[in-house]
Short mmCIF file of C-alpha atoms and ligand atoms in Angstrom, two decimals:
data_model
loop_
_atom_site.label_atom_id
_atom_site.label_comp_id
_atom_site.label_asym_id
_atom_site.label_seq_id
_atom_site.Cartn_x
_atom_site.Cartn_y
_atom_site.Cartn_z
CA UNK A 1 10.98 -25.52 4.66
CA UNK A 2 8.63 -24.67 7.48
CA UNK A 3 5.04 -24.96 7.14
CA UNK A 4 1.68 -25.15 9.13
CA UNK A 5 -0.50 -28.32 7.77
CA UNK A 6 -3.95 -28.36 9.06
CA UNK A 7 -5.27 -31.79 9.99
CA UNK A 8 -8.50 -30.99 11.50
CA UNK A 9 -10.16 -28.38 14.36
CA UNK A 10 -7.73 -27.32 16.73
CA UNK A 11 -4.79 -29.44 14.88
CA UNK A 12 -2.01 -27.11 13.03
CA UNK A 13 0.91 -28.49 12.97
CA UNK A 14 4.14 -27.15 12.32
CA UNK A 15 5.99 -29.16 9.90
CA UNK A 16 9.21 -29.53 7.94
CA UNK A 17 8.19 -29.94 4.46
CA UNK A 18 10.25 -30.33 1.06
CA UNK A 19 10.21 -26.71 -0.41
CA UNK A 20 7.94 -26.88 -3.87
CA UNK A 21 9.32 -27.54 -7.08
CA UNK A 22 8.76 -25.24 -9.82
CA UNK A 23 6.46 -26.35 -12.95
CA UNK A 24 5.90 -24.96 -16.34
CA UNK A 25 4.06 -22.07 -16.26
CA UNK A 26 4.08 -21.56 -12.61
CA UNK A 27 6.02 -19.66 -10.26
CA UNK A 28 7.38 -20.39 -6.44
CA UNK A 29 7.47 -16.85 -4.02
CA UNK A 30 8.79 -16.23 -1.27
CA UNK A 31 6.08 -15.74 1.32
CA UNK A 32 6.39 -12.04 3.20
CA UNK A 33 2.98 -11.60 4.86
CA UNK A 34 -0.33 -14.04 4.92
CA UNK A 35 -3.63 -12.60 6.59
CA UNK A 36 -5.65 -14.79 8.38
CA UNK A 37 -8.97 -14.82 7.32
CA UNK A 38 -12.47 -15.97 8.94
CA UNK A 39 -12.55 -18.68 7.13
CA UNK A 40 -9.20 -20.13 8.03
CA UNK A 41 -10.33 -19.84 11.46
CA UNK A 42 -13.89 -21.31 11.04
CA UNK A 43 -11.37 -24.46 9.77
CA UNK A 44 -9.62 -24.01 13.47
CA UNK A 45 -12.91 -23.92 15.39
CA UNK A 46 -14.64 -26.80 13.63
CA UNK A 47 -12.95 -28.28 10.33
CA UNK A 48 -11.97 -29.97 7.89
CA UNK A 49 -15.22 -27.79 6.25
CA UNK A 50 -13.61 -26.60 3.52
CA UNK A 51 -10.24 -27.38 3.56
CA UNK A 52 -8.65 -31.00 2.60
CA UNK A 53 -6.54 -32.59 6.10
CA UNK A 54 -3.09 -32.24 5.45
CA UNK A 55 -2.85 -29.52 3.05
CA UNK A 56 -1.19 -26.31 4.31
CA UNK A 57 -3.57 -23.38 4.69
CA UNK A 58 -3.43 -19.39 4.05
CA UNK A 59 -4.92 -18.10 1.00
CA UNK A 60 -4.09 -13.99 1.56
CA UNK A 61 -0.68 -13.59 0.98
CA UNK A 62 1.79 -11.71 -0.63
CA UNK A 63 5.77 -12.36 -1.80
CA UNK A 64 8.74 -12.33 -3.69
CA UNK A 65 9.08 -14.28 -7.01
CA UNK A 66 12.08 -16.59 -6.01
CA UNK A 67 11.63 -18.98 -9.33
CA UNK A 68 9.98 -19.39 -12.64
CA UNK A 69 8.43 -22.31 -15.15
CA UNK A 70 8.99 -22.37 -18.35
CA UNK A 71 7.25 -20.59 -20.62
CA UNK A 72 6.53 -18.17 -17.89
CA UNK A 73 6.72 -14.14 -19.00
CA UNK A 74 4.35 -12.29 -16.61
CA UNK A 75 6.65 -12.11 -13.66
CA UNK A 76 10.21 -12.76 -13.08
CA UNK A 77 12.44 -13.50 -10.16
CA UNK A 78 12.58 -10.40 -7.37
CA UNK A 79 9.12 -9.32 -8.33
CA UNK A 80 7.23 -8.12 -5.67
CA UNK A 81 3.51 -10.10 -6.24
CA UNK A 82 -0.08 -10.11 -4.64
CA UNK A 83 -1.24 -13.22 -4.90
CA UNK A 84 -4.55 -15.06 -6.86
CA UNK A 85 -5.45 -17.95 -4.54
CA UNK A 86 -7.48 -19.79 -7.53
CA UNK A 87 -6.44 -22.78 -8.70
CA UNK A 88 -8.85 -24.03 -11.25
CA UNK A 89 -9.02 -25.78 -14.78
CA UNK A 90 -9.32 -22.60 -16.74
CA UNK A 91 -11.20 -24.94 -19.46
CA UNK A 92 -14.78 -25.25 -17.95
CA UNK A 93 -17.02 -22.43 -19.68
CA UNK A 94 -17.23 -20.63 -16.50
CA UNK A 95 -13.46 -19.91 -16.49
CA UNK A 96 -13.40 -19.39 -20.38
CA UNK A 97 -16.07 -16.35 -20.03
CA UNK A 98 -13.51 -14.62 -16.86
CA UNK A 99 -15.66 -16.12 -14.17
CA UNK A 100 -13.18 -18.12 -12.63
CA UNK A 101 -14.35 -17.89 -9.67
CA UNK A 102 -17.72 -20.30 -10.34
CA UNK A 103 -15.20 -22.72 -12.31
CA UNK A 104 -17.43 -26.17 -12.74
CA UNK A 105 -14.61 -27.68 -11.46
CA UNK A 106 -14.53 -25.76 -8.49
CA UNK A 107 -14.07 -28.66 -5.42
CA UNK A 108 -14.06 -31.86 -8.35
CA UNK A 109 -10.72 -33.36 -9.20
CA UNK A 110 -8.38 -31.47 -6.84
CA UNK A 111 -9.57 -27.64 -8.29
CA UNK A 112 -10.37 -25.32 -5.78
CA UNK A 113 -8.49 -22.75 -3.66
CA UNK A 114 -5.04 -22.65 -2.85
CA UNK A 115 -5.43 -22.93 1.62
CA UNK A 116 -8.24 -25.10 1.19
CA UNK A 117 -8.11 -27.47 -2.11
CA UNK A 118 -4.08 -27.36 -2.38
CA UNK A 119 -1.25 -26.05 -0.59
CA UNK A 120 -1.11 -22.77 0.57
CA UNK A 121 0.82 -19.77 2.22
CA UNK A 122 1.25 -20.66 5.74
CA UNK A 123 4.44 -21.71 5.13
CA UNK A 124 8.19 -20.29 3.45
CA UNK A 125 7.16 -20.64 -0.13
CA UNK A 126 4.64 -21.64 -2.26
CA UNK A 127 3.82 -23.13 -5.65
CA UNK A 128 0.86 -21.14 -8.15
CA UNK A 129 0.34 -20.67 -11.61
CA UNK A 130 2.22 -17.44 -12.50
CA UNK A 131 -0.95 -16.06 -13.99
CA UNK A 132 -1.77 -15.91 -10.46
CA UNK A 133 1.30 -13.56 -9.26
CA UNK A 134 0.20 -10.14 -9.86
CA UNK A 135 3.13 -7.40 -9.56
CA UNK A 136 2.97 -4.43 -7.45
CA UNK A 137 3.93 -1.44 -7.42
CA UNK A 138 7.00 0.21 -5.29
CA UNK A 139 4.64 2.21 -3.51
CA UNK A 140 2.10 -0.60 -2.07
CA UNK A 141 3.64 -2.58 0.62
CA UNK A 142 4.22 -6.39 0.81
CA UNK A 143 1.81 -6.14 3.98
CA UNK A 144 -0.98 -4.41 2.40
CA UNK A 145 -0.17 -6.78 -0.49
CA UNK A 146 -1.57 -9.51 1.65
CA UNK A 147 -4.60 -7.76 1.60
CA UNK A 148 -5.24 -7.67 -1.70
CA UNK A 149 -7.01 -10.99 -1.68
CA UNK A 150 -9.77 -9.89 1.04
CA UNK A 151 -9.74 -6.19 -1.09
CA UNK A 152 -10.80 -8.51 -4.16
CA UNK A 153 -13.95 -10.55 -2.41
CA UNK A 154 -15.56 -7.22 -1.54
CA UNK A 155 -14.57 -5.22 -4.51
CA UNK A 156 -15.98 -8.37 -6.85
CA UNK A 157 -19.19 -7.51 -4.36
CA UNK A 158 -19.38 -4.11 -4.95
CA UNK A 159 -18.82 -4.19 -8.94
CA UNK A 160 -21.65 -6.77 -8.64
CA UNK A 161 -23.83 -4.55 -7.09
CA UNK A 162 -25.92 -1.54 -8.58
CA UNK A 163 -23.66 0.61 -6.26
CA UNK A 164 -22.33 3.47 -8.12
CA UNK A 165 -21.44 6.91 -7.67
CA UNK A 166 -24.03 9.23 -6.02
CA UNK A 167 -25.66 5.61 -4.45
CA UNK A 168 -26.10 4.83 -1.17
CA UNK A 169 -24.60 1.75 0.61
CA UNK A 170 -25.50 -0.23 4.22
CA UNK A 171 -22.97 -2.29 4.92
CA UNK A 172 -24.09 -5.40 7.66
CA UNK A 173 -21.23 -6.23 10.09
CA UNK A 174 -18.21 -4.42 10.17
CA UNK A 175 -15.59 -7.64 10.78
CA UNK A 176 -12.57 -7.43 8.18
CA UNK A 177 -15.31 -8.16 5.04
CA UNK A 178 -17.43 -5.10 5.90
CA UNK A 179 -14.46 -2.92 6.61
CA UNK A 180 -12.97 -3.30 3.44
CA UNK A 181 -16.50 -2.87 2.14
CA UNK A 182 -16.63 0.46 3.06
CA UNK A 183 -13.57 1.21 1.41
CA UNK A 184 -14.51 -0.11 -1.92
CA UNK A 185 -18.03 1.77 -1.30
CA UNK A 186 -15.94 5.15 -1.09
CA UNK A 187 -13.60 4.11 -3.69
CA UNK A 188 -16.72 3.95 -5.74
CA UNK A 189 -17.91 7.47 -4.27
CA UNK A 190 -21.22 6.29 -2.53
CA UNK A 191 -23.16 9.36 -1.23
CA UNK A 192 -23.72 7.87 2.17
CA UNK A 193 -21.95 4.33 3.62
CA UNK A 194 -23.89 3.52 6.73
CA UNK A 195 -22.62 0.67 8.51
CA UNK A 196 -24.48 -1.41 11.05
CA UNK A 197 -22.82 -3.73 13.82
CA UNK A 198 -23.00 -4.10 17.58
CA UNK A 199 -19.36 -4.02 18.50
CA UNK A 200 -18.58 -0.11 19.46
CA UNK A 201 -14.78 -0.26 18.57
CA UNK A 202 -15.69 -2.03 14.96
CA UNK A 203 -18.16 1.14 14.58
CA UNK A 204 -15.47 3.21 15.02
CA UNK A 205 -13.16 1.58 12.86
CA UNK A 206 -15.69 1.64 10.21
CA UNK A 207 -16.10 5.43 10.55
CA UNK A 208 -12.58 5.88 10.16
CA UNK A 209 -12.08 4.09 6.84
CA UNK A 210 -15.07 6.27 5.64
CA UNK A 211 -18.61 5.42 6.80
CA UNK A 212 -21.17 8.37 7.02
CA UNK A 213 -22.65 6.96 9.59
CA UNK A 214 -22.48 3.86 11.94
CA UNK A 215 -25.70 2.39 13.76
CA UNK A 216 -25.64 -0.05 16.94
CA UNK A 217 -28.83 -1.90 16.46
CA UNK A 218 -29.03 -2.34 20.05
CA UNK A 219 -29.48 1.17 20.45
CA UNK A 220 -31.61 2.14 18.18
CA UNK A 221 -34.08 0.29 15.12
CA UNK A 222 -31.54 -0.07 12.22
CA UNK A 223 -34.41 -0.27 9.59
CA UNK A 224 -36.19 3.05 10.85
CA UNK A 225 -32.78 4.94 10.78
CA UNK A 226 -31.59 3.73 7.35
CA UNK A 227 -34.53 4.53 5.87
CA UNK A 228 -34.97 7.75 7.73
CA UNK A 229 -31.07 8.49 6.66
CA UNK A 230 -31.64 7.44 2.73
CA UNK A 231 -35.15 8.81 2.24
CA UNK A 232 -37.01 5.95 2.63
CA UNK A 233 -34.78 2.92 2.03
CA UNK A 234 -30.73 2.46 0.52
CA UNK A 235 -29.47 1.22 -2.92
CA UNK A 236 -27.56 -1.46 -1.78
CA UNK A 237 -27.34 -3.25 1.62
CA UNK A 238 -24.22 -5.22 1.58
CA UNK A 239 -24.62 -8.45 4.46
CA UNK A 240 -21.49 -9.39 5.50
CA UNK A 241 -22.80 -11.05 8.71
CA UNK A 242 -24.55 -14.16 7.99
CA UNK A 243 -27.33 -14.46 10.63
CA UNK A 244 -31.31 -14.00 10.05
CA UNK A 245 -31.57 -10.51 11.92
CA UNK A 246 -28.90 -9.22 9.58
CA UNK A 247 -30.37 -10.92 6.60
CA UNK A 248 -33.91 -9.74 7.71
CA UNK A 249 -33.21 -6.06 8.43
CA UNK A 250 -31.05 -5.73 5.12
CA UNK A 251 -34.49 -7.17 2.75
CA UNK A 252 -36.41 -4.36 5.04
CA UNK A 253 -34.65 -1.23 4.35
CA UNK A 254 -34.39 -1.13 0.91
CA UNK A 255 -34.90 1.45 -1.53
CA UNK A 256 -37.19 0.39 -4.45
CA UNK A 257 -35.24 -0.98 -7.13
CA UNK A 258 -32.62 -1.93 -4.10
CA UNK A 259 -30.33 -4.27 -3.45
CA UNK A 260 -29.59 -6.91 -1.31
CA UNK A 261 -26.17 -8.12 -2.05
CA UNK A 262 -25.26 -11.07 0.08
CA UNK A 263 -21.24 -11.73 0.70
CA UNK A 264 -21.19 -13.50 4.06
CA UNK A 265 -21.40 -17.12 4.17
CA UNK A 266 -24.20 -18.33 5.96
CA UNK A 267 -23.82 -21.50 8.23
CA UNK A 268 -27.74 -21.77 8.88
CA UNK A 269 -31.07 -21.23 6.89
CA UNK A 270 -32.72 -18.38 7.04
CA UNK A 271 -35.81 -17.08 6.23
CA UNK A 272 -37.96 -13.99 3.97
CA UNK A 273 -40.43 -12.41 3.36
CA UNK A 274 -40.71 -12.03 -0.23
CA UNK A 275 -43.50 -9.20 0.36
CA UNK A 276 -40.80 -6.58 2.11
CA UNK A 277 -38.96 -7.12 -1.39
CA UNK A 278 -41.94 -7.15 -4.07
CA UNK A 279 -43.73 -4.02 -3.98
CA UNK A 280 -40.32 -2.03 -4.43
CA UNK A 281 -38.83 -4.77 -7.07
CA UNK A 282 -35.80 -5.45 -5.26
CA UNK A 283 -33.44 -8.17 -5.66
CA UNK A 284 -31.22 -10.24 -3.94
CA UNK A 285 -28.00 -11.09 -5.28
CA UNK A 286 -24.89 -12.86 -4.35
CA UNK A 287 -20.91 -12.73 -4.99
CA UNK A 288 -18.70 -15.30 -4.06
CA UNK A 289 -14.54 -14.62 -4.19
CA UNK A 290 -13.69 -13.02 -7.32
CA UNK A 291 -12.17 -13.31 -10.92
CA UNK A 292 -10.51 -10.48 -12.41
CA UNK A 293 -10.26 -7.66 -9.68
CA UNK A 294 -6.49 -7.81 -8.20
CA UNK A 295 -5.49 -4.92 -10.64
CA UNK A 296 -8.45 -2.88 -9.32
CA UNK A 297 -7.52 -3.29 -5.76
CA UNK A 298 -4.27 -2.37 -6.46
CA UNK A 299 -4.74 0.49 -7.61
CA UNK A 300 -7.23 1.36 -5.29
CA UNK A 301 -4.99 0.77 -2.17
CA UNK A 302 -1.96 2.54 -3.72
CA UNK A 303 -4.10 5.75 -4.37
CA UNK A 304 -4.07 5.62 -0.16
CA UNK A 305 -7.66 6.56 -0.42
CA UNK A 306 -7.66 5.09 3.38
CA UNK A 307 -4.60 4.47 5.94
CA UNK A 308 -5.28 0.25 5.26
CA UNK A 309 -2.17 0.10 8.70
CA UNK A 310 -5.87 0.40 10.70
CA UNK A 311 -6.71 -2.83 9.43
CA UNK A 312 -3.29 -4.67 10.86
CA UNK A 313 -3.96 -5.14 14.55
CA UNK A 314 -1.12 -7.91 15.13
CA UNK A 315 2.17 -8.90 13.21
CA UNK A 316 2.88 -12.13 13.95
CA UNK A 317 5.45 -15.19 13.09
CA UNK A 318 4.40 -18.09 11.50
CA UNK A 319 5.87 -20.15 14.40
CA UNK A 320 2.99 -18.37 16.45
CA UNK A 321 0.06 -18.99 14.46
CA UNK A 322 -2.31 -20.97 16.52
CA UNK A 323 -1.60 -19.45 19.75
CA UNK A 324 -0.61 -15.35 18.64
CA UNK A 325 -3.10 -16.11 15.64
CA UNK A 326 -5.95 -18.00 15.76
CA UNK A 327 -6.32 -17.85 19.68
CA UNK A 328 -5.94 -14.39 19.57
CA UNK A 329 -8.11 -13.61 17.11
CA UNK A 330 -11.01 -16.20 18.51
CA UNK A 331 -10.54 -14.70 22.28
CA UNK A 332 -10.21 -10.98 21.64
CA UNK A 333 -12.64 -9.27 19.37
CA UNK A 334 -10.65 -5.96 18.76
CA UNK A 335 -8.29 -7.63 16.31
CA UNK A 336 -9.38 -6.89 12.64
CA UNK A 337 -6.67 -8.72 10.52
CA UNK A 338 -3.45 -10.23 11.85
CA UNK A 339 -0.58 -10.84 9.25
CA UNK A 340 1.87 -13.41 9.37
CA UNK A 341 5.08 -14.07 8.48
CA UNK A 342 7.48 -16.98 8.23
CA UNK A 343 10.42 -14.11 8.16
CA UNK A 344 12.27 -13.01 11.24
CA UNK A 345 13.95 -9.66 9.43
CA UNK A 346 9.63 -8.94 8.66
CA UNK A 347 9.16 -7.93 12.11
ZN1 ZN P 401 -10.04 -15.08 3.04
ZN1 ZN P 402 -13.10 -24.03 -14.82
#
């Protein structure tokens, strides 16, 4: 079969590869749609970070069952699935108590993340434990399936958070993460979603999918206005940028007992002033991936609380992935998420 093996920054290679074999308890699908995410294209821009040379990447996808292990009962062959990228021991105490996600195992002894750790969907099929293959329903699409994955991250962050209905949310940065932020904000029926970024067309996007209100912080002082907007500070800022003005606005505009809930991935230290957090006892928190939330996101998508086709800028063929994909979506800022597929008939 045809698959895209990542060797290092700027090296994708299309390959021919032996399809995978099926294993007890596991299942192979039929890839339909993969979403490129940030982090697949940090690995383009300046890997191997997280992802082992030679393994073939894509961790959002979405397929058809085309074979089962034995002993396998949750899914059978022609299901439509949404995909758990996981791939850890499921022994560690961490995965025992549902928090797969922080398995101890988590980078040691091959465990990790299918696209990063072990092969994943950037290619005609792929191998996973069937535990993994979550079935969806007739009305969700296969596309929007492949968006399940990114759906899960923020939801995880948002059932984290002390976000709940009647609360108010910030959300910092409104790339794919904070977009589907405010979605799980308003699937949670926060009172206000304000959503901060300095890219006009994102802002707009973001007030589409459900924001109150959207602030350019080159316009105006984002701290003043949220807490102007929130009577004197929000519940939960969500940062989903990564960089110290982000990270410092969102530990200044907090409500007392607030919330700083940190989902980006931060490439640099930064640094705080514990004072703007003390005298209101906020925290900070953190959420990395997530465990059990691909039922929730399902269900949240297929209740079409939001028209997720804004999210899909580009449809693309696996063929084209460097130079439709990752190119595209390095050079030209508009595109939110860009789904692949390694099937002609998909486009
Ligand atoms: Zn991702
Ligand atoms: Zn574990």
């Amino acid at each position: 079969m045809k698959a895209a093996k990542f060797y290092k920054a700027k090296d994708f290679r299309m390959e021919e590869v032996s399809a995978p074999a099926v294993k007890p308890g596991h299942a192979v699908v039929n890839v339909e749609w993969i979403g490129i995410c940030g982090s697949d294209i940090h690995e383009y821009v300046a890997g191997p970070l997280n992802a082992v040379p030679g393994t073939i990447m894509g961790h959002e996808f979405s397929g058809v069952v085309a074979e089962v292990g034995e002993g396998v009962t949750n899914v059978k062959v022609g299901d439509r699935v949404a995909c758990i990228n996981l791939d850890v021991c499921g022994e560690c105490k961490y995965c025992k108590a549902g928090q797969r996600n922080l398995c101890a195992k988590m980078g040691i002894d091959g465990y990790g993340l299918l696209g990063f750790t072990a092969d994943g969907a950037f290619a005609e099929q792929v191998l996973l434990e069937a535990e993994n293959c979550i079935k969806i329903p007739e009305t969700l699409s296969l596309e929007h399936a492949a968006m399940v994955e990114p759906g899960a991250v923020t939801l995880h962050a948002v059932n984290k958070s002390r976000l709940t209905e009647g609360k108010t949310a910030a959300v910092f940065g409104a790339g794919p993460i904070g977009l589907l932020l405010v979605i799980m904000a308003k699937a949670k029926k926060a009172s206000q979603i304000i959503v901060i970024d300095v890219a006009e067309d994102r802002l707009e996007m973001a007030k589409k999918l459900g924001a109150t209100t959207v602030i350019n912080p080159m316009k105006e002082n984002a701290v003043e206005s949220i807490k102007e907007l929130t009577d004197g500070g929000v519940d939960v800022a969500f940062e989903a940028a990564g960089v110290q003005p982000t990270f410092s606005a969102a530990t200044k505009c907090l409500a007392k007992n607030g919330e700083l809930m940190i989902v980006a991935l931060y490439e640099k230290e930064v640094s705080l002033f514990p004072l703007d957090l003390t005298m209101g006892e906020a925290i900070i928190s953190n959420s990395f991936c997530y465990s059990e939330e691909f039922p929730e996101v399902i269900d949240i998508y297929a209740s079409n609380i939001v028209d997720l086709d804004l999210l899909i800028t580009k449809k693309i063929m696996l063929d084209d992935l460097v130079e439709e994909g990752f190119e595209t979506n390095l050079n030209d800022k508009t595109h939110i998420k860009i789904l692949v597929t390694p099937k002609q008939s998909n486009l």
